[in-house]
PDB file of N, CA and C in Angstrom:
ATOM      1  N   UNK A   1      -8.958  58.114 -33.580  1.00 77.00           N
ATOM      2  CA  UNK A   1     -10.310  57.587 -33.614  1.00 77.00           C
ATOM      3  C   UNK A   1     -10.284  56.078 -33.851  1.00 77.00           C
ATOM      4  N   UNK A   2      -9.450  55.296 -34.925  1.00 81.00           N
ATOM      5  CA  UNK A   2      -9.471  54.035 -35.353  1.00 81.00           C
ATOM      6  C   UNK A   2      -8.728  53.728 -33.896  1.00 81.00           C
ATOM      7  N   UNK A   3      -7.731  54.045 -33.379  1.00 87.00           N
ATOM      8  CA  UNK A   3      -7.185  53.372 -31.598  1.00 87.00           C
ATOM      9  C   UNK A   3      -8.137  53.308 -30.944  1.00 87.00           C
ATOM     10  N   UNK A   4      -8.999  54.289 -30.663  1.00 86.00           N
ATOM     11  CA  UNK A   4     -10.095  54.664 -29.754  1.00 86.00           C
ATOM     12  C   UNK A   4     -11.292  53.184 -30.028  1.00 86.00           C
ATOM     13  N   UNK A   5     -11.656  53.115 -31.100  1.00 85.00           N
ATOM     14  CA  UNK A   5     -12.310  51.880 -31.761  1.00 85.00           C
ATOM     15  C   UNK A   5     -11.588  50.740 -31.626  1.00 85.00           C
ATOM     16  N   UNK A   6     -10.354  50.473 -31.648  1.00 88.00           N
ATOM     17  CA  UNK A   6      -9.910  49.078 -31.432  1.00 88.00           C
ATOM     18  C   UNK A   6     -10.052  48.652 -30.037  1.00 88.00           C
ATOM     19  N   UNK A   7      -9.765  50.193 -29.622  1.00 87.00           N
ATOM     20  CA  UNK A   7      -9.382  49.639 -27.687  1.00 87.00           C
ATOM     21  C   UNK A   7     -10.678  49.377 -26.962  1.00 87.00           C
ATOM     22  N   UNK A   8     -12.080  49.651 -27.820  1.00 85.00           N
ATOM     23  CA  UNK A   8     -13.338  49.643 -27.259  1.00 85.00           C
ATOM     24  C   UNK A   8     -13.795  48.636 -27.637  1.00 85.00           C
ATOM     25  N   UNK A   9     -13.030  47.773 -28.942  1.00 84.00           N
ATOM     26  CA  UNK A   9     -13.668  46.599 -29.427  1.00 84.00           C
ATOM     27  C   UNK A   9     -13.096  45.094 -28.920  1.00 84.00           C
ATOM     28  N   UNK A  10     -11.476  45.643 -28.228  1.00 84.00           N
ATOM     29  CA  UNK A  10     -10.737  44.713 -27.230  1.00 84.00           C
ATOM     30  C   UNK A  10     -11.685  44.571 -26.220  1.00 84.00           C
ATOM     31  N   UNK A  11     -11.939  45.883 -25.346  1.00 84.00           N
ATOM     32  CA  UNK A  11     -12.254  45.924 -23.758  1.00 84.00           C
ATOM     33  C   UNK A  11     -13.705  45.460 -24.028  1.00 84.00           C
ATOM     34  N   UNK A  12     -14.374  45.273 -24.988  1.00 82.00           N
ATOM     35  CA  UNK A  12     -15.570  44.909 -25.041  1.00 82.00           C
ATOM     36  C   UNK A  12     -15.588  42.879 -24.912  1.00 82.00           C
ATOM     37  N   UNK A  13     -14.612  42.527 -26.393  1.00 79.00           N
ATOM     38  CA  UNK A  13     -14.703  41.314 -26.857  1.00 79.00           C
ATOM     39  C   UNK A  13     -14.018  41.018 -25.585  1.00 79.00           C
ATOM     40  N   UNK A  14     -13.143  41.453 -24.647  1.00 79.00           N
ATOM     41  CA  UNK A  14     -12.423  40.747 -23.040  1.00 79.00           C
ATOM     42  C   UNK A  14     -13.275  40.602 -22.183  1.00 79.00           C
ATOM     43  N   UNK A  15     -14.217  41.432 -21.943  1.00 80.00           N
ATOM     44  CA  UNK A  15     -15.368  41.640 -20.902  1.00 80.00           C
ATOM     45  C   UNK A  15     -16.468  40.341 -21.515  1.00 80.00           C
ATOM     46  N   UNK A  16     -16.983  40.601 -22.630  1.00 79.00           N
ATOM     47  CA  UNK A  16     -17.749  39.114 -23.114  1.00 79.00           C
ATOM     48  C   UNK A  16     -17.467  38.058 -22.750  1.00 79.00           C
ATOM     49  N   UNK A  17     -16.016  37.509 -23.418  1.00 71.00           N
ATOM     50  CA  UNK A  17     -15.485  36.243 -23.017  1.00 71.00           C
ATOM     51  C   UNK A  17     -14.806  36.090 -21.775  1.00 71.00           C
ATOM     52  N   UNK A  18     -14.753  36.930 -21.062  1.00 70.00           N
ATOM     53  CA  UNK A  18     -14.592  36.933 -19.029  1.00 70.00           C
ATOM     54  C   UNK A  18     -15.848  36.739 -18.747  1.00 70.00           C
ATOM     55  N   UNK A  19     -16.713  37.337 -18.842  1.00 76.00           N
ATOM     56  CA  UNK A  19     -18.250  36.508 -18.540  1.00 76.00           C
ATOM     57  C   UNK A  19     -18.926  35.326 -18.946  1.00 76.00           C
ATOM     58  N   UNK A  20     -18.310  34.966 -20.118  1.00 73.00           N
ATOM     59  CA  UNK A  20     -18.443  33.660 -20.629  1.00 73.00           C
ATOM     60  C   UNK A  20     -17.655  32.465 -20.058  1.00 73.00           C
ATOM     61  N   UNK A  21     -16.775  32.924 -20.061  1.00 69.00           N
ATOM     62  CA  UNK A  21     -15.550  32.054 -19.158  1.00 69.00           C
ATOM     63  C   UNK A  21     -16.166  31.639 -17.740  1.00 69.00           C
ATOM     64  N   UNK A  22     -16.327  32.634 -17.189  1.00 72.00           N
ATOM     65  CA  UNK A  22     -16.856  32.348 -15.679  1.00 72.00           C
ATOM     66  C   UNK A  22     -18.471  31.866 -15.707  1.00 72.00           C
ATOM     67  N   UNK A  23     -18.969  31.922 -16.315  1.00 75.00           N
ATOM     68  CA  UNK A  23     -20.526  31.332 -16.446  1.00 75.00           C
ATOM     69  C   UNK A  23     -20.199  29.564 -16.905  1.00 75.00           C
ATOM     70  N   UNK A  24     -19.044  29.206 -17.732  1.00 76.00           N
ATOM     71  CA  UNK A  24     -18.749  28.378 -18.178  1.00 76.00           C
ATOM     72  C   UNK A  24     -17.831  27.459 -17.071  1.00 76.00           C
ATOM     73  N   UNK A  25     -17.309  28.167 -16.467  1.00 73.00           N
ATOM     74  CA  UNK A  25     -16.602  27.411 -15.056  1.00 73.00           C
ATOM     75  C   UNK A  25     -17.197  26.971 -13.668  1.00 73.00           C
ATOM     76  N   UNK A  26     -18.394  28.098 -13.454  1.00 78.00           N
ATOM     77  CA  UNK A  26     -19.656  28.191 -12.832  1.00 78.00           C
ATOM     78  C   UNK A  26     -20.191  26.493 -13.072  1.00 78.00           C
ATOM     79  N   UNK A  27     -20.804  26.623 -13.807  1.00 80.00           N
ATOM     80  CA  UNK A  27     -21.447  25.414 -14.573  1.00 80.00           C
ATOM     81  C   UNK A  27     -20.657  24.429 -14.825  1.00 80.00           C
ATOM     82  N   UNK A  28     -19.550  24.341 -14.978  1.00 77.00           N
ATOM     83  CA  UNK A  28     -18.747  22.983 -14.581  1.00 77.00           C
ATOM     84  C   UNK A  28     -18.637  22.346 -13.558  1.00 77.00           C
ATOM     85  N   UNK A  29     -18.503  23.705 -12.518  1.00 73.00           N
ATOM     86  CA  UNK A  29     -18.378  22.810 -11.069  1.00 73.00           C
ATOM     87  C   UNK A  29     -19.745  22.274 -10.200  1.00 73.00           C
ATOM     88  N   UNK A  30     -20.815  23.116 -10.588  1.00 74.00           N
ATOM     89  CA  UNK A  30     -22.111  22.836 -10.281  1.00 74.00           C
ATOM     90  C   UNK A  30     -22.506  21.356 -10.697  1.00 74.00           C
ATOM     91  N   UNK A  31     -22.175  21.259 -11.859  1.00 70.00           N
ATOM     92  CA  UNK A  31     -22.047  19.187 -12.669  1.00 70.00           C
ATOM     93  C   UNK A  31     -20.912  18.568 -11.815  1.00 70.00           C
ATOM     94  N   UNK A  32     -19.906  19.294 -11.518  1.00 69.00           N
ATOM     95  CA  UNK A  32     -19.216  18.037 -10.898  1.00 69.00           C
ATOM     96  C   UNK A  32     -19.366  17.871  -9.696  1.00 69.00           C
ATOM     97  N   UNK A  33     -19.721  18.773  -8.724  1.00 64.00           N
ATOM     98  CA  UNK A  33     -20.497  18.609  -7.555  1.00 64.00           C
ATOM     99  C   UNK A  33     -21.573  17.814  -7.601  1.00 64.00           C
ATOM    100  N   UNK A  34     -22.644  18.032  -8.916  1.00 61.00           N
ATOM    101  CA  UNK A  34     -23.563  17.056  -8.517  1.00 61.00           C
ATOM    102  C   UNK A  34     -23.429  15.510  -9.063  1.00 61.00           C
ATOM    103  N   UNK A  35     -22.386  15.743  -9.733  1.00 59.00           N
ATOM    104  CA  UNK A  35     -21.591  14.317 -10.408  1.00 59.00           C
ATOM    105  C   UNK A  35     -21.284  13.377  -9.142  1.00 59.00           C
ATOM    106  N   UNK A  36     -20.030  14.075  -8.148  1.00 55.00           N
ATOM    107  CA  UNK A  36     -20.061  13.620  -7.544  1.00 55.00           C
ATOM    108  C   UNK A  36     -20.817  13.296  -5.777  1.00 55.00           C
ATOM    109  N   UNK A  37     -21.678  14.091  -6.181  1.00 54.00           N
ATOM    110  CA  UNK A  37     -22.752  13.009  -4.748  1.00 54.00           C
ATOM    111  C   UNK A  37     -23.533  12.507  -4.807  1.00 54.00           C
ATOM    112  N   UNK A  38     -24.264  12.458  -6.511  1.00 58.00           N
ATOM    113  CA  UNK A  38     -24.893  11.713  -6.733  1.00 58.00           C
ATOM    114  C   UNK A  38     -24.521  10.434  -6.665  1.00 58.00           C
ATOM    115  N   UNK A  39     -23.434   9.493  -7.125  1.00 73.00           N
ATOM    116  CA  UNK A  39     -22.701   8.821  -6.966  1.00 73.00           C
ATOM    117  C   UNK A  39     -22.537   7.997  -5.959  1.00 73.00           C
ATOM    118  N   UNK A  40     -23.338   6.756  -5.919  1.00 83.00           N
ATOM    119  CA  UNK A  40     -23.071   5.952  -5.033  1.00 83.00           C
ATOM    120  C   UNK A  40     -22.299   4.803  -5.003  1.00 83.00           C
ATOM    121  N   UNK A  41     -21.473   4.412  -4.123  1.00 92.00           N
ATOM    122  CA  UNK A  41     -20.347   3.417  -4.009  1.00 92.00           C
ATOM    123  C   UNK A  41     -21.035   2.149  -4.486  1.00 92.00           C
ATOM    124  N   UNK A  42     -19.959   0.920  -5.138  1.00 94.00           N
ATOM    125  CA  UNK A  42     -20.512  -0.126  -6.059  1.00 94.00           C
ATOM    126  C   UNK A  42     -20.747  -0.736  -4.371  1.00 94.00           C
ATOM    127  N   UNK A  43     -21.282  -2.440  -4.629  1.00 94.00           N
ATOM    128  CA  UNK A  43     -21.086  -2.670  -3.444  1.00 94.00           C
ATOM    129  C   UNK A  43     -20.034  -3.329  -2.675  1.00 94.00           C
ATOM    130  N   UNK A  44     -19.248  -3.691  -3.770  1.00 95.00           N
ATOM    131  CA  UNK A  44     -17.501  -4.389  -3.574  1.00 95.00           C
ATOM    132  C   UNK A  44     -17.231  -3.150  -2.976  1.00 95.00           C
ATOM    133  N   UNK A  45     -17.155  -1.830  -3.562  1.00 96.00           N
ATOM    134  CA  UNK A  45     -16.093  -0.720  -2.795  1.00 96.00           C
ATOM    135  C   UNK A  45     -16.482  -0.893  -1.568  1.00 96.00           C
ATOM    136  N   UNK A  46     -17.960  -0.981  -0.932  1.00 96.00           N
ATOM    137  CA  UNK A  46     -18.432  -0.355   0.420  1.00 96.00           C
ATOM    138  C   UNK A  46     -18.336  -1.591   1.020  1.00 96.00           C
ATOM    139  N   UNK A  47     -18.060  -3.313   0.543  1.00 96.00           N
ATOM    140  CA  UNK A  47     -17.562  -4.237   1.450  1.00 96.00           C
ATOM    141  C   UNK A  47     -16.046  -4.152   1.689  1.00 96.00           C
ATOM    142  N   UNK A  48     -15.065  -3.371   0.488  1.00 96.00           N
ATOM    143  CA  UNK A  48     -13.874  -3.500   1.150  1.00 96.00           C
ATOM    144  C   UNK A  48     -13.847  -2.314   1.978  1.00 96.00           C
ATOM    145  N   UNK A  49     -14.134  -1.307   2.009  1.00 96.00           N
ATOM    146  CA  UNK A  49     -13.866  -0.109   2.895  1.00 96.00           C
ATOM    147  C   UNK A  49     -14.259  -0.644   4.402  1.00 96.00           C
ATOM    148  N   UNK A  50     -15.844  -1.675   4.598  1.00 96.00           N
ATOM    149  CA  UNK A  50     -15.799  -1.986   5.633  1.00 96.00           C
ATOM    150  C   UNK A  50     -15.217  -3.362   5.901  1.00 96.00           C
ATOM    151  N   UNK A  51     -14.353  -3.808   5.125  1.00 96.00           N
ATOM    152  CA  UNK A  51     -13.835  -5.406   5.375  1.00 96.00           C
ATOM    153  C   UNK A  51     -14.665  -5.912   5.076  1.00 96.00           C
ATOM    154  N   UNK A  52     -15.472  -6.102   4.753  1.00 96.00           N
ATOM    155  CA  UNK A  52     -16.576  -7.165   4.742  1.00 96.00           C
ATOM    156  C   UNK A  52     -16.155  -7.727   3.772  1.00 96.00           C
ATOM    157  N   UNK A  53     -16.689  -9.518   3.886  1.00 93.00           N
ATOM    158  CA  UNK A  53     -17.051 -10.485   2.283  1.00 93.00           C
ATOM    159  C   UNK A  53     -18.209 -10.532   2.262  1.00 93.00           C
ATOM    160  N   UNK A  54     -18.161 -10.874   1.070  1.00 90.00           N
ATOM    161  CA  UNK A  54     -19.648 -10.593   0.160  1.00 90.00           C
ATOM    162  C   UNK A  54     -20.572 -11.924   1.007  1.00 90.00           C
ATOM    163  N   UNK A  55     -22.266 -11.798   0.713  1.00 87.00           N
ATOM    164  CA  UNK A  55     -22.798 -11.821   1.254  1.00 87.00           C
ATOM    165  C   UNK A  55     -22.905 -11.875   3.035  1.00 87.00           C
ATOM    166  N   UNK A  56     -22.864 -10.871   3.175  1.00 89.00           N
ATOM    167  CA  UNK A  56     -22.796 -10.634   4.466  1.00 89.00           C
ATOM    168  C   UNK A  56     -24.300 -10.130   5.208  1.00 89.00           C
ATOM    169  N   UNK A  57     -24.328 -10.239   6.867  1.00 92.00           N
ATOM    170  CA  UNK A  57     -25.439 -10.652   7.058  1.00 92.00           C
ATOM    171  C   UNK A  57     -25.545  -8.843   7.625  1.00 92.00           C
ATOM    172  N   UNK A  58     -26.797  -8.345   7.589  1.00 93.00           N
ATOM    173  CA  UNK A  58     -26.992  -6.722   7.625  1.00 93.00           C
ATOM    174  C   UNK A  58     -26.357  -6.346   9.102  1.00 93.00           C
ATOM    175  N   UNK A  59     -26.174  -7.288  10.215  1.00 95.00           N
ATOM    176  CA  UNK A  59     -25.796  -7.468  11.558  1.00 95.00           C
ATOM    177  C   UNK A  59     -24.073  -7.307  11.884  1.00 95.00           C
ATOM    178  N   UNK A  60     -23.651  -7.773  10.768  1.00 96.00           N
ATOM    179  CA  UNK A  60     -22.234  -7.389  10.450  1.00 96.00           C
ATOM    180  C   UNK A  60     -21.751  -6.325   9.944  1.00 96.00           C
ATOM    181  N   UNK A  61     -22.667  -6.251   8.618  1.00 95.00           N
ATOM    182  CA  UNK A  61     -22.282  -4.681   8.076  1.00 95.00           C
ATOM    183  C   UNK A  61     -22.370  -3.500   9.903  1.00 95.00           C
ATOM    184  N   UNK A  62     -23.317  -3.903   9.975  1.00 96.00           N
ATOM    185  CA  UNK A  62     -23.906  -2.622  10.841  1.00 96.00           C
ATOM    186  C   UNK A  62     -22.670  -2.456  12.333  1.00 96.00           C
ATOM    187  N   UNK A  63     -22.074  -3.769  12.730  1.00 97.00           N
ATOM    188  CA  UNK A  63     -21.163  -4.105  13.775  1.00 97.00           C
ATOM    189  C   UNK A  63     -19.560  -3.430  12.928  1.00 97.00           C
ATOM    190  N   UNK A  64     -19.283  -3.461  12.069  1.00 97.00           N
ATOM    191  CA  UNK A  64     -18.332  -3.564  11.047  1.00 97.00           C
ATOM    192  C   UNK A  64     -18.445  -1.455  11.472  1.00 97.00           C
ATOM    193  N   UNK A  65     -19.368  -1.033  10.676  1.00 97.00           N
ATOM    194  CA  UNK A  65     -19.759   0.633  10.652  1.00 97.00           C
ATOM    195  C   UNK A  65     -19.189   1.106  11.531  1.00 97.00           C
ATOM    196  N   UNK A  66     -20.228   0.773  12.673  1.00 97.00           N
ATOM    197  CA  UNK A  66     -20.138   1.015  13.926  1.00 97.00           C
ATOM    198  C   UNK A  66     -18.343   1.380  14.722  1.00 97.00           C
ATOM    199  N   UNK A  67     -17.791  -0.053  14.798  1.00 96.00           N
ATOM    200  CA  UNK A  67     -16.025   0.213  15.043  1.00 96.00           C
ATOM    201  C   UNK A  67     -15.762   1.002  14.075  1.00 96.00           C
ATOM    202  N   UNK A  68     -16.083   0.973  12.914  1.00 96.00           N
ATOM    203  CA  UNK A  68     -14.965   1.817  11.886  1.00 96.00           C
ATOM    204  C   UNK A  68     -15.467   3.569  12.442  1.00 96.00           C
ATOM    205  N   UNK A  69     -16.712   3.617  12.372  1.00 96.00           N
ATOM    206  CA  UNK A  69     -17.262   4.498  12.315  1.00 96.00           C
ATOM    207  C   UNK A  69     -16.090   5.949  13.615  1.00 96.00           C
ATOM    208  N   UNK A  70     -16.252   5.126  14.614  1.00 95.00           N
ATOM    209  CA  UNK A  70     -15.590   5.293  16.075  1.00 95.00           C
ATOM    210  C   UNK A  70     -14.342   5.642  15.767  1.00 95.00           C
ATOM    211  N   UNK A  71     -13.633   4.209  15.135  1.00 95.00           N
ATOM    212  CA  UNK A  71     -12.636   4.643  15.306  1.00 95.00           C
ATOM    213  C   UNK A  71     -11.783   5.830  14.528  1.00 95.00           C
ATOM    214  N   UNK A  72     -12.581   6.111  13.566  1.00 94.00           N
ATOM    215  CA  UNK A  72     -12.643   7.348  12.426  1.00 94.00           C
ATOM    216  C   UNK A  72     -12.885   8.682  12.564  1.00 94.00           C
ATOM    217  N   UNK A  73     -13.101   9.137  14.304  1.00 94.00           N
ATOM    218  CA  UNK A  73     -13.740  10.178  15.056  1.00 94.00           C
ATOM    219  C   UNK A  73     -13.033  10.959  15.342  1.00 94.00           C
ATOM    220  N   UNK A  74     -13.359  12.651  13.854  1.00 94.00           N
ATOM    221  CA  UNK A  74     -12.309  13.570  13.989  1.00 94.00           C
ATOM    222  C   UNK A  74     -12.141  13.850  15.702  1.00 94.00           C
ATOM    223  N   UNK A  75     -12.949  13.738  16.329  1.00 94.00           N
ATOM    224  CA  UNK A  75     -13.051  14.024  17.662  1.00 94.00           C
ATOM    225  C   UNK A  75     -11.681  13.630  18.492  1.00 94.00           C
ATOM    226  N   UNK A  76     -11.356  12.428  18.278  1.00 92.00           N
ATOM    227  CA  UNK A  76     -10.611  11.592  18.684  1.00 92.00           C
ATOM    228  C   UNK A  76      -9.321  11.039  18.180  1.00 92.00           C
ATOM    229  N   UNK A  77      -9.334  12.323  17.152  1.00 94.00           N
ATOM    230  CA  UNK A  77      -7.764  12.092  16.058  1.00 94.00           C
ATOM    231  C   UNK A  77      -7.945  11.490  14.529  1.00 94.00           C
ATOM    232  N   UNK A  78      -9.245  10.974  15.167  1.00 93.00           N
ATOM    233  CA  UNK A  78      -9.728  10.408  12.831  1.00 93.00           C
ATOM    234  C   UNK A  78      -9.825  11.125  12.401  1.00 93.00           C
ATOM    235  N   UNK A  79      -9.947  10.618  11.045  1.00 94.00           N
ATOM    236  CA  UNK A  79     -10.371  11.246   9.871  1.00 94.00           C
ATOM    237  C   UNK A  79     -11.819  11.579   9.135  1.00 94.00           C
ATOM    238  N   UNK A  80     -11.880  13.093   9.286  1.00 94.00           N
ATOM    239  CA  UNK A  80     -13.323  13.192   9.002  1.00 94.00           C
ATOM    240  C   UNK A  80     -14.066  12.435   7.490  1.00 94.00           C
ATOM    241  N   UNK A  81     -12.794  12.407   6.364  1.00 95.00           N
ATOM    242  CA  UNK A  81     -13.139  11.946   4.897  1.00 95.00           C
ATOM    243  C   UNK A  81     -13.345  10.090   5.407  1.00 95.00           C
ATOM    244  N   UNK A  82     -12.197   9.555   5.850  1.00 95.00           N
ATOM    245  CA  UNK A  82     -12.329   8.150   6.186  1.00 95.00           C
ATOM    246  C   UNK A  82     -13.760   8.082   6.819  1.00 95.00           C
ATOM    247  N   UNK A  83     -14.098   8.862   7.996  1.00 95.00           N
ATOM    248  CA  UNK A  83     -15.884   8.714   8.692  1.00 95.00           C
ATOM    249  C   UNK A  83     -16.837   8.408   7.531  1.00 95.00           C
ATOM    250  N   UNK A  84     -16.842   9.610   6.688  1.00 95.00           N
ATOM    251  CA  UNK A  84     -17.190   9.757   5.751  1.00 95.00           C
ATOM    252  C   UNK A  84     -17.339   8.154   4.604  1.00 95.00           C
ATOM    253  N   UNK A  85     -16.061   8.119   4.445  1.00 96.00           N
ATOM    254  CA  UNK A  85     -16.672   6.824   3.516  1.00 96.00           C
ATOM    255  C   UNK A  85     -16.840   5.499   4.218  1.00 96.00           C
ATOM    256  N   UNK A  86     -17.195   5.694   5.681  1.00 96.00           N
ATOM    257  CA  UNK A  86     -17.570   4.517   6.400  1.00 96.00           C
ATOM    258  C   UNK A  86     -18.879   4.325   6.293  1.00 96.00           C
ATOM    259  N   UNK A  87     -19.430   6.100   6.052  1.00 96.00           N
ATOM    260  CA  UNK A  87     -20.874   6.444   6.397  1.00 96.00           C
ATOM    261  C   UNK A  87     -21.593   6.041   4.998  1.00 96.00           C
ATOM    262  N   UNK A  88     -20.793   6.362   3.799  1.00 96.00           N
ATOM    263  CA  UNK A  88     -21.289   5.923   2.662  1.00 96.00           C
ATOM    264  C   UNK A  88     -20.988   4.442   2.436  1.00 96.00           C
ATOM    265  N   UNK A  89     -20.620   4.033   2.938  1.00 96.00           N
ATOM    266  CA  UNK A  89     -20.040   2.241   2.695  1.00 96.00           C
ATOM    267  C   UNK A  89     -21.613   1.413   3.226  1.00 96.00           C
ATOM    268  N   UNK A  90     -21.683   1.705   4.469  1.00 96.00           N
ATOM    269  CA  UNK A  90     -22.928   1.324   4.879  1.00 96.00           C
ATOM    270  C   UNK A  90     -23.936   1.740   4.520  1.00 96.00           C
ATOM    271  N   UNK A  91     -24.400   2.798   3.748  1.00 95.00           N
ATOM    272  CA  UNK A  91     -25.572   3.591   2.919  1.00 95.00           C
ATOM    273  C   UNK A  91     -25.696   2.320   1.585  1.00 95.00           C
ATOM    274  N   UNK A  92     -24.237   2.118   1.052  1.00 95.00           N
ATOM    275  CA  UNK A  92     -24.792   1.377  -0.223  1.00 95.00           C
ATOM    276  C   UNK A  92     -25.262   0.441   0.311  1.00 95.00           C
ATOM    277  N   UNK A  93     -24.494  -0.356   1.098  1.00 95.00           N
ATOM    278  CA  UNK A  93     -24.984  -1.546   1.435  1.00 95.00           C
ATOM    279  C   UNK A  93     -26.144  -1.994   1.874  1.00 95.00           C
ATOM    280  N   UNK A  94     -26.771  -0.979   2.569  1.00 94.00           N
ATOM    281  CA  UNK A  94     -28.215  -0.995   3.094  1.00 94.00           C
ATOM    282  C   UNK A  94     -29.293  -0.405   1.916  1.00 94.00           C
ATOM    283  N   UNK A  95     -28.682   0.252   1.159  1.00 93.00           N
ATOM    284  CA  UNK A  95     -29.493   0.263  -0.509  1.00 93.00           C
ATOM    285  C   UNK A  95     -29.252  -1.119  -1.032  1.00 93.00           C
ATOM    286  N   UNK A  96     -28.144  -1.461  -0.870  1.00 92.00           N
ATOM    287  CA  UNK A  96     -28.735  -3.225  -1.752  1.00 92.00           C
ATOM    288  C   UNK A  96     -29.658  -3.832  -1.133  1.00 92.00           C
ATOM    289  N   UNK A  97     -28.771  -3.907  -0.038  1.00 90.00           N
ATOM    290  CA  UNK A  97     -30.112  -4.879   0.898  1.00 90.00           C
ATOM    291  C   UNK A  97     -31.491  -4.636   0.737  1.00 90.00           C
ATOM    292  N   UNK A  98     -31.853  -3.560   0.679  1.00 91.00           N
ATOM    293  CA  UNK A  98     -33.514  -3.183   0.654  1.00 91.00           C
ATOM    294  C   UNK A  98     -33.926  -3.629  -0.769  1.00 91.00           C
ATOM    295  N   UNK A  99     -33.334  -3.436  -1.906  1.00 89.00           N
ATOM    296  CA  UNK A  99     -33.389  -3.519  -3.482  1.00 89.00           C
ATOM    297  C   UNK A  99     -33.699  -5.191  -3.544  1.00 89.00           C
ATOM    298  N   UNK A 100     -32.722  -5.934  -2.429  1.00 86.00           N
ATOM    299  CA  UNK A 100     -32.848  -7.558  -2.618  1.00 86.00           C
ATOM    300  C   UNK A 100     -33.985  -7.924  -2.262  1.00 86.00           C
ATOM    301  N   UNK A 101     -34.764  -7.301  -0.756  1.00 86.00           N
ATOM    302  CA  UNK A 101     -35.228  -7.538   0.069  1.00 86.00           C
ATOM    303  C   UNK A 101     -36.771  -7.164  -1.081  1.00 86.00           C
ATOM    304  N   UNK A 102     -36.733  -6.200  -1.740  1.00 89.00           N
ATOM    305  CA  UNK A 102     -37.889  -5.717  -2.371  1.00 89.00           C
ATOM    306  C   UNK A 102     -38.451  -6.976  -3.832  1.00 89.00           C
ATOM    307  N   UNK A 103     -37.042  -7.343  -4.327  1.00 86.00           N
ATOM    308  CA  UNK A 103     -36.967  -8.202  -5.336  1.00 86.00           C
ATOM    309  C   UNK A 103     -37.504 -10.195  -4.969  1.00 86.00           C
ATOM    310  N   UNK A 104     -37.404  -9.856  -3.343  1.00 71.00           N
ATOM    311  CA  UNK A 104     -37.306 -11.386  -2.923  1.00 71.00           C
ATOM    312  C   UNK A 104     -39.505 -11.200  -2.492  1.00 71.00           C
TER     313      UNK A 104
END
């Protein structure tokens, strides 16, 4: 009877903290997913990813994208992550710009 009681108070306290565990890992990755896309590039990262120097004119960024963009075309042997942070390089940059543009 006292085995019978231990082994029900194991399979119980294992089953708790396996559901706790996984509710707790659940919820970690849900924050770091939204950790990271919330997350937008500074604007140094998204001028070196596209070459650019700083103050640059929105005509460049956008010429700059554009080749990188292309030449980054899983289609065509690129890299879908590199596309990717071509696509976010030019997102920040066109968030500053508007932020300046709003401030001026």
């Amino acid at each position: 009877a006292a085995t019978r009681l231990i082994i029900n108070l194991f399979v119980s306290g294992s089953t708790i903290f396996g559901k706790a565990f996984v509710d707790a890992w659940r919820q970690a990755s849900i924050k770091a997913a939204q950790g990271a896309a919330g997350r937008m590039l500074s604007v140094q990262e998204a001028q070196k990813i596209l070459g650019l120097r700083p103050q640059c004119e929105m005509k460049e960024v956008l010429q700059k994208y554009e080749k990188m963009f292309k030449a980054n075309d899983p289609a065509n042997g690129g890299s879908f992550y590199l596309q990717s942070k071509v696509v976010r390089a030019k997102e920040a940059l066109e968030a500053e710009m508007a932020k300046v543009t709003r401030q001026a």
